[in-house]
Coordinates of C-alpha atoms in Angstrom, one line a residue:
M1 CA 118.2 146.2 89.5
S2 CA 121.6 144.0 89.3
S3 CA 122.0 141.1 86.9
F4 CA 125.1 138.9 86.1
P5 CA 123.8 137.6 82.6
N6 CA 126.2 134.5 82.6
I7 CA 126.1 133.6 86.2
T8 CA 123.6 131.0 85.4
S9 CA 126.0 129.2 83.4
T10 CA 129.1 129.4 85.2
S11 CA 129.9 129.5 88.7
L12 CA 126.5 129.8 90.2
T13 CA 126.2 127.6 93.3
F14 CA 122.9 127.2 94.7
F15 CA 122.8 126.2 99.0
L16 CA 120.1 123.5 99.8
T17 CA 118.2 123.7 102.7
G18 CA 117.5 120.8 105.3
V19 CA 114.4 121.0 107.5
P20 CA 114.5 124.7 108.3
G21 CA 114.4 125.2 111.9
L22 CA 115.3 121.9 112.6
E23 CA 118.8 122.0 111.7
A24 CA 120.2 120.7 115.1
A25 CA 117.9 117.7 114.5
H26 CA 119.0 116.6 111.2
T27 CA 120.8 113.0 112.3
W28 CA 117.5 112.1 114.0
I29 CA 115.6 113.3 111.3
S30 CA 117.6 111.6 108.4
I31 CA 116.6 107.7 110.2
P32 CA 113.0 107.9 109.1
F33 CA 114.2 109.5 105.8
C34 CA 116.8 106.8 105.1
C35 CA 114.2 104.0 106.2
L36 CA 111.3 105.3 103.7
Y37 CA 114.2 105.4 100.9
V38 CA 115.4 101.8 101.6
T39 CA 111.5 100.9 101.9
A40 CA 110.8 102.4 98.2
L41 CA 114.2 101.5 96.8
S42 CA 113.9 97.6 97.8
G43 CA 109.9 97.4 97.5
N44 CA 109.8 98.9 93.7
G45 CA 113.2 96.5 93.1
I46 CA 111.3 93.5 94.1
I47 CA 108.4 94.2 92.2
L48 CA 110.5 94.6 89.1
F49 CA 112.4 91.6 89.8
V50 CA 109.6 89.4 90.1
I51 CA 107.5 90.7 86.9
I52 CA 110.4 90.3 84.7
T53 CA 111.4 86.7 86.3
E54 CA 107.9 85.4 86.5
S55 CA 106.5 84.3 83.1
S56 CA 102.7 84.0 84.9
L57 CA 103.3 88.2 85.4
H58 CA 103.7 88.8 81.6
E59 CA 100.4 90.4 81.5
P60 CA 99.5 94.2 80.3
M61 CA 98.2 94.9 83.8
Y62 CA 101.6 93.9 85.4
Y63 CA 103.9 95.6 82.4
F64 CA 102.0 99.0 83.7
L65 CA 102.7 98.1 87.1
S66 CA 106.6 97.7 86.4
M67 CA 106.3 101.1 84.4
L68 CA 105.2 102.4 87.7
S69 CA 107.9 100.9 89.9
T70 CA 110.3 102.4 87.3
T71 CA 109.1 105.9 87.7
D72 CA 109.1 105.4 91.3
L73 CA 112.8 104.4 91.4
G74 CA 113.9 107.1 89.4
L75 CA 111.9 109.6 91.6
C76 CA 113.9 108.4 94.7
I77 CA 117.4 108.1 93.1
S78 CA 116.7 111.9 91.7
T79 CA 116.5 113.2 95.2
L80 CA 118.4 110.6 97.4
V81 CA 121.8 112.0 97.1
T82 CA 121.0 115.7 98.0
M83 CA 118.5 115.0 100.4
L84 CA 120.8 112.2 102.4
G85 CA 123.7 114.2 101.9
I86 CA 122.3 117.5 103.8
F87 CA 121.2 115.1 106.7
W88 CA 124.3 113.5 107.2
F89 CA 127.3 115.5 105.8
S90 CA 125.9 119.2 105.6
A91 CA 126.3 119.0 102.1
R92 CA 124.4 121.8 101.0
Q93 CA 126.1 123.0 97.7
I94 CA 124.6 122.3 94.5
S95 CA 125.9 123.7 91.0
F96 CA 123.2 125.4 89.0
H97 CA 123.7 122.9 86.2
A98 CA 123.4 119.8 88.6
C99 CA 120.3 121.9 90.1
V100 CA 118.9 122.1 86.8
A101 CA 119.2 118.5 86.0
Q102 CA 117.8 117.7 89.1
T103 CA 114.6 119.6 88.9
F104 CA 114.2 118.0 85.4
F105 CA 114.2 114.6 86.5
I106 CA 112.2 115.1 89.6
Q107 CA 109.5 116.5 87.2
L108 CA 109.6 114.2 84.6
F109 CA 109.0 111.3 86.7
T110 CA 106.6 112.9 88.5
V111 CA 104.9 113.5 85.0
M112 CA 105.6 110.0 84.0
E113 CA 103.9 108.9 87.4
S114 CA 100.8 110.6 86.3
S115 CA 100.7 109.2 82.7
V116 CA 101.5 105.6 83.8
L117 CA 98.5 105.8 86.2
L118 CA 96.2 107.1 83.4
A119 CA 97.6 104.1 81.1
M120 CA 96.9 101.7 84.1
A121 CA 93.1 103.3 84.3
F122 CA 92.8 102.6 81.0
D123 CA 94.0 98.9 81.4
R124 CA 91.3 98.5 83.9
F125 CA 88.6 100.1 81.6
I126 CA 89.2 97.8 78.9
A127 CA 89.6 94.9 81.4
I128 CA 86.2 95.6 82.8
C129 CA 84.2 97.2 80.2
N130 CA 85.6 95.2 77.1
P131 CA 87.1 92.1 78.2
L132 CA 86.7 89.7 75.4
R133 CA 89.1 92.6 73.4
Y134 CA 91.5 93.0 76.1
A135 CA 94.1 91.0 74.6
A136 CA 93.6 92.0 71.2
I137 CA 93.9 96.1 72.3
L138 CA 96.7 95.8 74.8
T139 CA 99.4 93.9 73.0
D140 CA 102.7 93.9 73.9
S141 CA 103.8 96.2 71.0
R142 CA 101.4 98.6 72.1
I143 CA 102.3 98.7 75.6
V144 CA 105.8 99.6 74.4
K145 CA 104.7 102.2 72.5
V146 CA 102.4 103.8 75.4
W147 CA 105.8 103.7 77.5
F148 CA 107.7 105.5 74.9
A149 CA 104.6 108.2 74.6
I150 CA 104.8 108.8 77.9
L151 CA 108.7 109.2 78.2
V152 CA 108.3 111.8 75.2
R153 CA 105.5 113.2 76.6
G154 CA 106.9 114.4 79.7
T155 CA 110.3 115.4 77.8
V156 CA 108.5 117.6 75.4
I157 CA 106.4 119.3 78.2
L158 CA 109.5 119.9 80.6
M159 CA 112.3 120.7 78.2
P160 CA 111.1 124.2 77.8
L161 CA 111.1 124.7 81.5
V162 CA 114.6 123.8 81.8
L163 CA 116.0 126.0 78.9
L164 CA 114.0 129.0 80.2
L165 CA 115.9 128.5 83.9
K166 CA 119.0 129.3 81.9
R167 CA 118.0 133.0 81.2
L168 CA 117.3 133.9 84.4
S169 CA 119.6 135.8 86.6
F170 CA 120.2 135.4 90.1
C171 CA 121.7 138.2 92.1
Q172 CA 120.3 137.9 95.5
S173 CA 120.1 135.1 97.8
H174 CA 121.1 132.0 96.2
V175 CA 119.4 129.7 99.2
L176 CA 116.9 127.2 98.3
H177 CA 114.2 126.0 100.9
H178 CA 113.9 122.6 100.1
S179 CA 116.4 119.4 100.2
Y180 CA 116.2 119.1 96.4
C181 CA 115.9 121.8 93.6
F182 CA 112.4 122.4 93.4
H183 CA 111.2 124.5 90.1
P184 CA 108.9 127.2 91.8
D185 CA 111.8 127.5 94.4
I186 CA 114.4 128.3 91.8
I187 CA 112.6 131.0 90.1
Q188 CA 111.6 132.6 93.2
L189 CA 115.3 133.4 93.6
S190 CA 115.5 134.9 90.4
C191 CA 116.1 138.9 90.3
S192 CA 114.8 138.9 86.4
D193 CA 111.5 138.5 85.2
N194 CA 110.3 135.0 85.9
K195 CA 106.7 135.4 84.9
I196 CA 107.1 132.8 81.7
N197 CA 109.0 130.4 83.7
S198 CA 105.9 130.7 86.2
V199 CA 103.3 130.5 84.0
L200 CA 104.9 127.8 81.8
G201 CA 105.1 125.7 85.2
L202 CA 101.6 126.0 85.8
T203 CA 100.6 124.9 82.4
A204 CA 102.7 121.8 82.6
L205 CA 101.1 120.7 85.9
V206 CA 97.5 121.4 84.3
V207 CA 98.3 119.7 80.9
T208 CA 99.7 117.0 82.5
A209 CA 98.3 115.8 86.3
G210 CA 95.2 117.9 85.9
V211 CA 94.5 116.3 82.4
D212 CA 95.2 112.7 83.4
S213 CA 93.2 113.1 86.6
I214 CA 90.1 114.5 84.7
F215 CA 90.5 111.0 82.3
I216 CA 91.1 108.7 85.3
L217 CA 87.7 109.9 86.8
L218 CA 86.2 109.6 83.6
S219 CA 87.5 105.9 83.4
Y220 CA 85.9 105.3 86.9
T221 CA 83.1 106.9 85.9
M222 CA 82.6 104.0 83.2
I223 CA 84.1 101.3 85.3
I224 CA 81.6 101.9 88.1
K225 CA 78.7 102.3 85.7
T226 CA 79.6 98.9 84.1
I227 CA 80.5 97.0 87.6
L228 CA 77.0 98.2 88.7
S229 CA 75.3 96.7 85.9
I230 CA 76.7 93.0 86.6
A231 CA 74.2 91.1 88.3
S232 CA 76.2 88.9 90.4
P233 CA 77.1 90.4 93.7
E234 CA 80.1 87.7 93.8
E235 CA 81.2 88.9 90.0
R236 CA 80.7 92.9 91.0
H237 CA 83.0 92.1 94.0
K238 CA 85.6 90.2 91.8
A239 CA 85.5 93.2 89.2
F240 CA 86.0 95.8 91.8
S241 CA 88.7 93.9 93.7
T242 CA 91.2 94.4 90.5
C243 CA 90.8 97.9 90.8
I244 CA 91.3 98.5 94.4
S245 CA 95.2 98.8 94.1
H246 CA 95.2 101.2 91.4
V247 CA 92.5 103.5 93.3
G248 CA 95.2 103.1 96.1
A249 CA 98.1 104.6 93.9
V250 CA 96.0 107.5 92.6
A251 CA 95.3 108.2 95.9
I252 CA 98.4 108.4 97.5
F253 CA 99.8 110.4 94.2
Y254 CA 97.1 113.0 93.9
I255 CA 96.6 113.4 97.8
P256 CA 100.2 114.7 98.7
L257 CA 100.1 117.0 95.5
I258 CA 96.8 118.8 96.3
S259 CA 98.0 119.0 100.0
L260 CA 101.3 120.4 99.0
C261 CA 99.4 123.0 96.3
F262 CA 97.2 123.9 99.4
V263 CA 99.8 124.3 101.8
H264 CA 102.0 126.6 99.5
R265 CA 99.0 128.7 98.7
F266 CA 97.3 128.9 102.0
G267 CA 100.1 127.9 104.5
K268 CA 101.9 131.3 104.4
K269 CA 102.0 131.7 107.9
A270 CA 102.7 128.0 108.9
P271 CA 106.4 127.4 110.2
P272 CA 109.1 126.7 107.0
Y273 CA 109.7 123.0 108.4
V274 CA 106.0 122.5 107.2
H275 CA 106.6 123.1 103.7
T276 CA 109.8 121.3 103.5
L277 CA 108.2 118.4 105.1
M278 CA 105.2 118.3 102.8
A279 CA 107.5 118.5 100.0
N280 CA 109.3 115.5 100.9
V281 CA 106.1 113.6 101.6
Y282 CA 104.8 114.7 98.4
L283 CA 107.7 112.7 96.5
L284 CA 108.6 110.0 98.9
I285 CA 105.3 108.5 100.1
P286 CA 103.9 107.3 96.3
P287 CA 107.4 105.1 95.7
V288 CA 107.2 103.9 99.1
M289 CA 103.1 102.8 99.3
N290 CA 102.7 101.6 95.9
P291 CA 105.1 98.3 96.4
I292 CA 103.0 97.7 99.7
I293 CA 99.5 98.3 98.2
Y294 CA 100.1 96.1 95.3
S295 CA 101.8 93.3 97.3
V296 CA 99.0 93.4 99.7
K297 CA 96.3 93.7 97.6
T298 CA 97.2 91.8 94.6
K299 CA 97.2 87.9 95.0
Q300 CA 99.5 87.5 92.1
I301 CA 102.2 89.7 93.0
R302 CA 102.2 88.4 96.5
R303 CA 102.5 84.8 95.5
A304 CA 105.7 85.9 93.2
I305 CA 107.3 87.6 95.8
K306 CA 107.0 84.7 98.3
K307 CA 108.0 82.6 95.9
V308 CA 111.1 84.3 95.2
L309 CA 111.9 85.6 98.8
F310 CA 111.4 82.2 100.4
A311 CA 110.8 78.8 98.7
K312 CA 110.5 78.0 95.1
G313 CA 107.2 77.1 94.5
S314 CA 105.6 78.2 97.9
E315 CA 101.9 79.1 97.8
V316 CA 99.8 81.9 99.6

């Protein structure tokens, strides 16, 4: 087996793929993707702006929402340049170090989004199951510590994956099968032993999204139990309505993730463009849909956006 020990740190260049089999339609395909990016960037930017500028939104629930918008913005920016560069300018080349950096940030913001969704589930759990202590538990200083812990958690878990990529040798194809650098895609091109990389990648997924989903499920089990114990139907409806937006955010994060895993595991015979489009949807749908869900389902956010965009002091 041939290997080039130093190629990963010097002149190695990868070639990204747009949508395999649909290269002739890249210009047309770029239109919906561009619209999705504009929607995601503007939507999350507006959410952040209104939370920062409106003092009425300076509450734990909205602080966590601002964290979610920040991770969504990071996720969009991590893939924006390479994806639109391929579609618009056929700019397929990317250096090894740039590819590793992109891989790290995509995974970091994905892990952070999962962690933020867990923190938001805890916020709803406290608000419904222990409302009298809500303000005492979720103080501003503790929310800052949660944000710092989310950032550190993602960095610590993912840094070994990045460092281990640099030990791999690439002596065959350098063509990646996505519009951005995807960790499983990179290690599959290696001609050296990538078992450790594969195991660590799976472990990182399990201890982040896997563990987070379990705790989110447990939180909602307790929330539903508490809501059902409320005698008044109106109060039950009011309590449940405060969770609808978060349930939607959880669904649009985990459903594409699970779907992508199934496509990679059981869709071996599917056309290559199916895998690529699913991977793109997985990264773009949450940043696009989260601002829409919270704008539609959260009256305070909707009122603040109208106030900023249309007229000062306007009401819903």
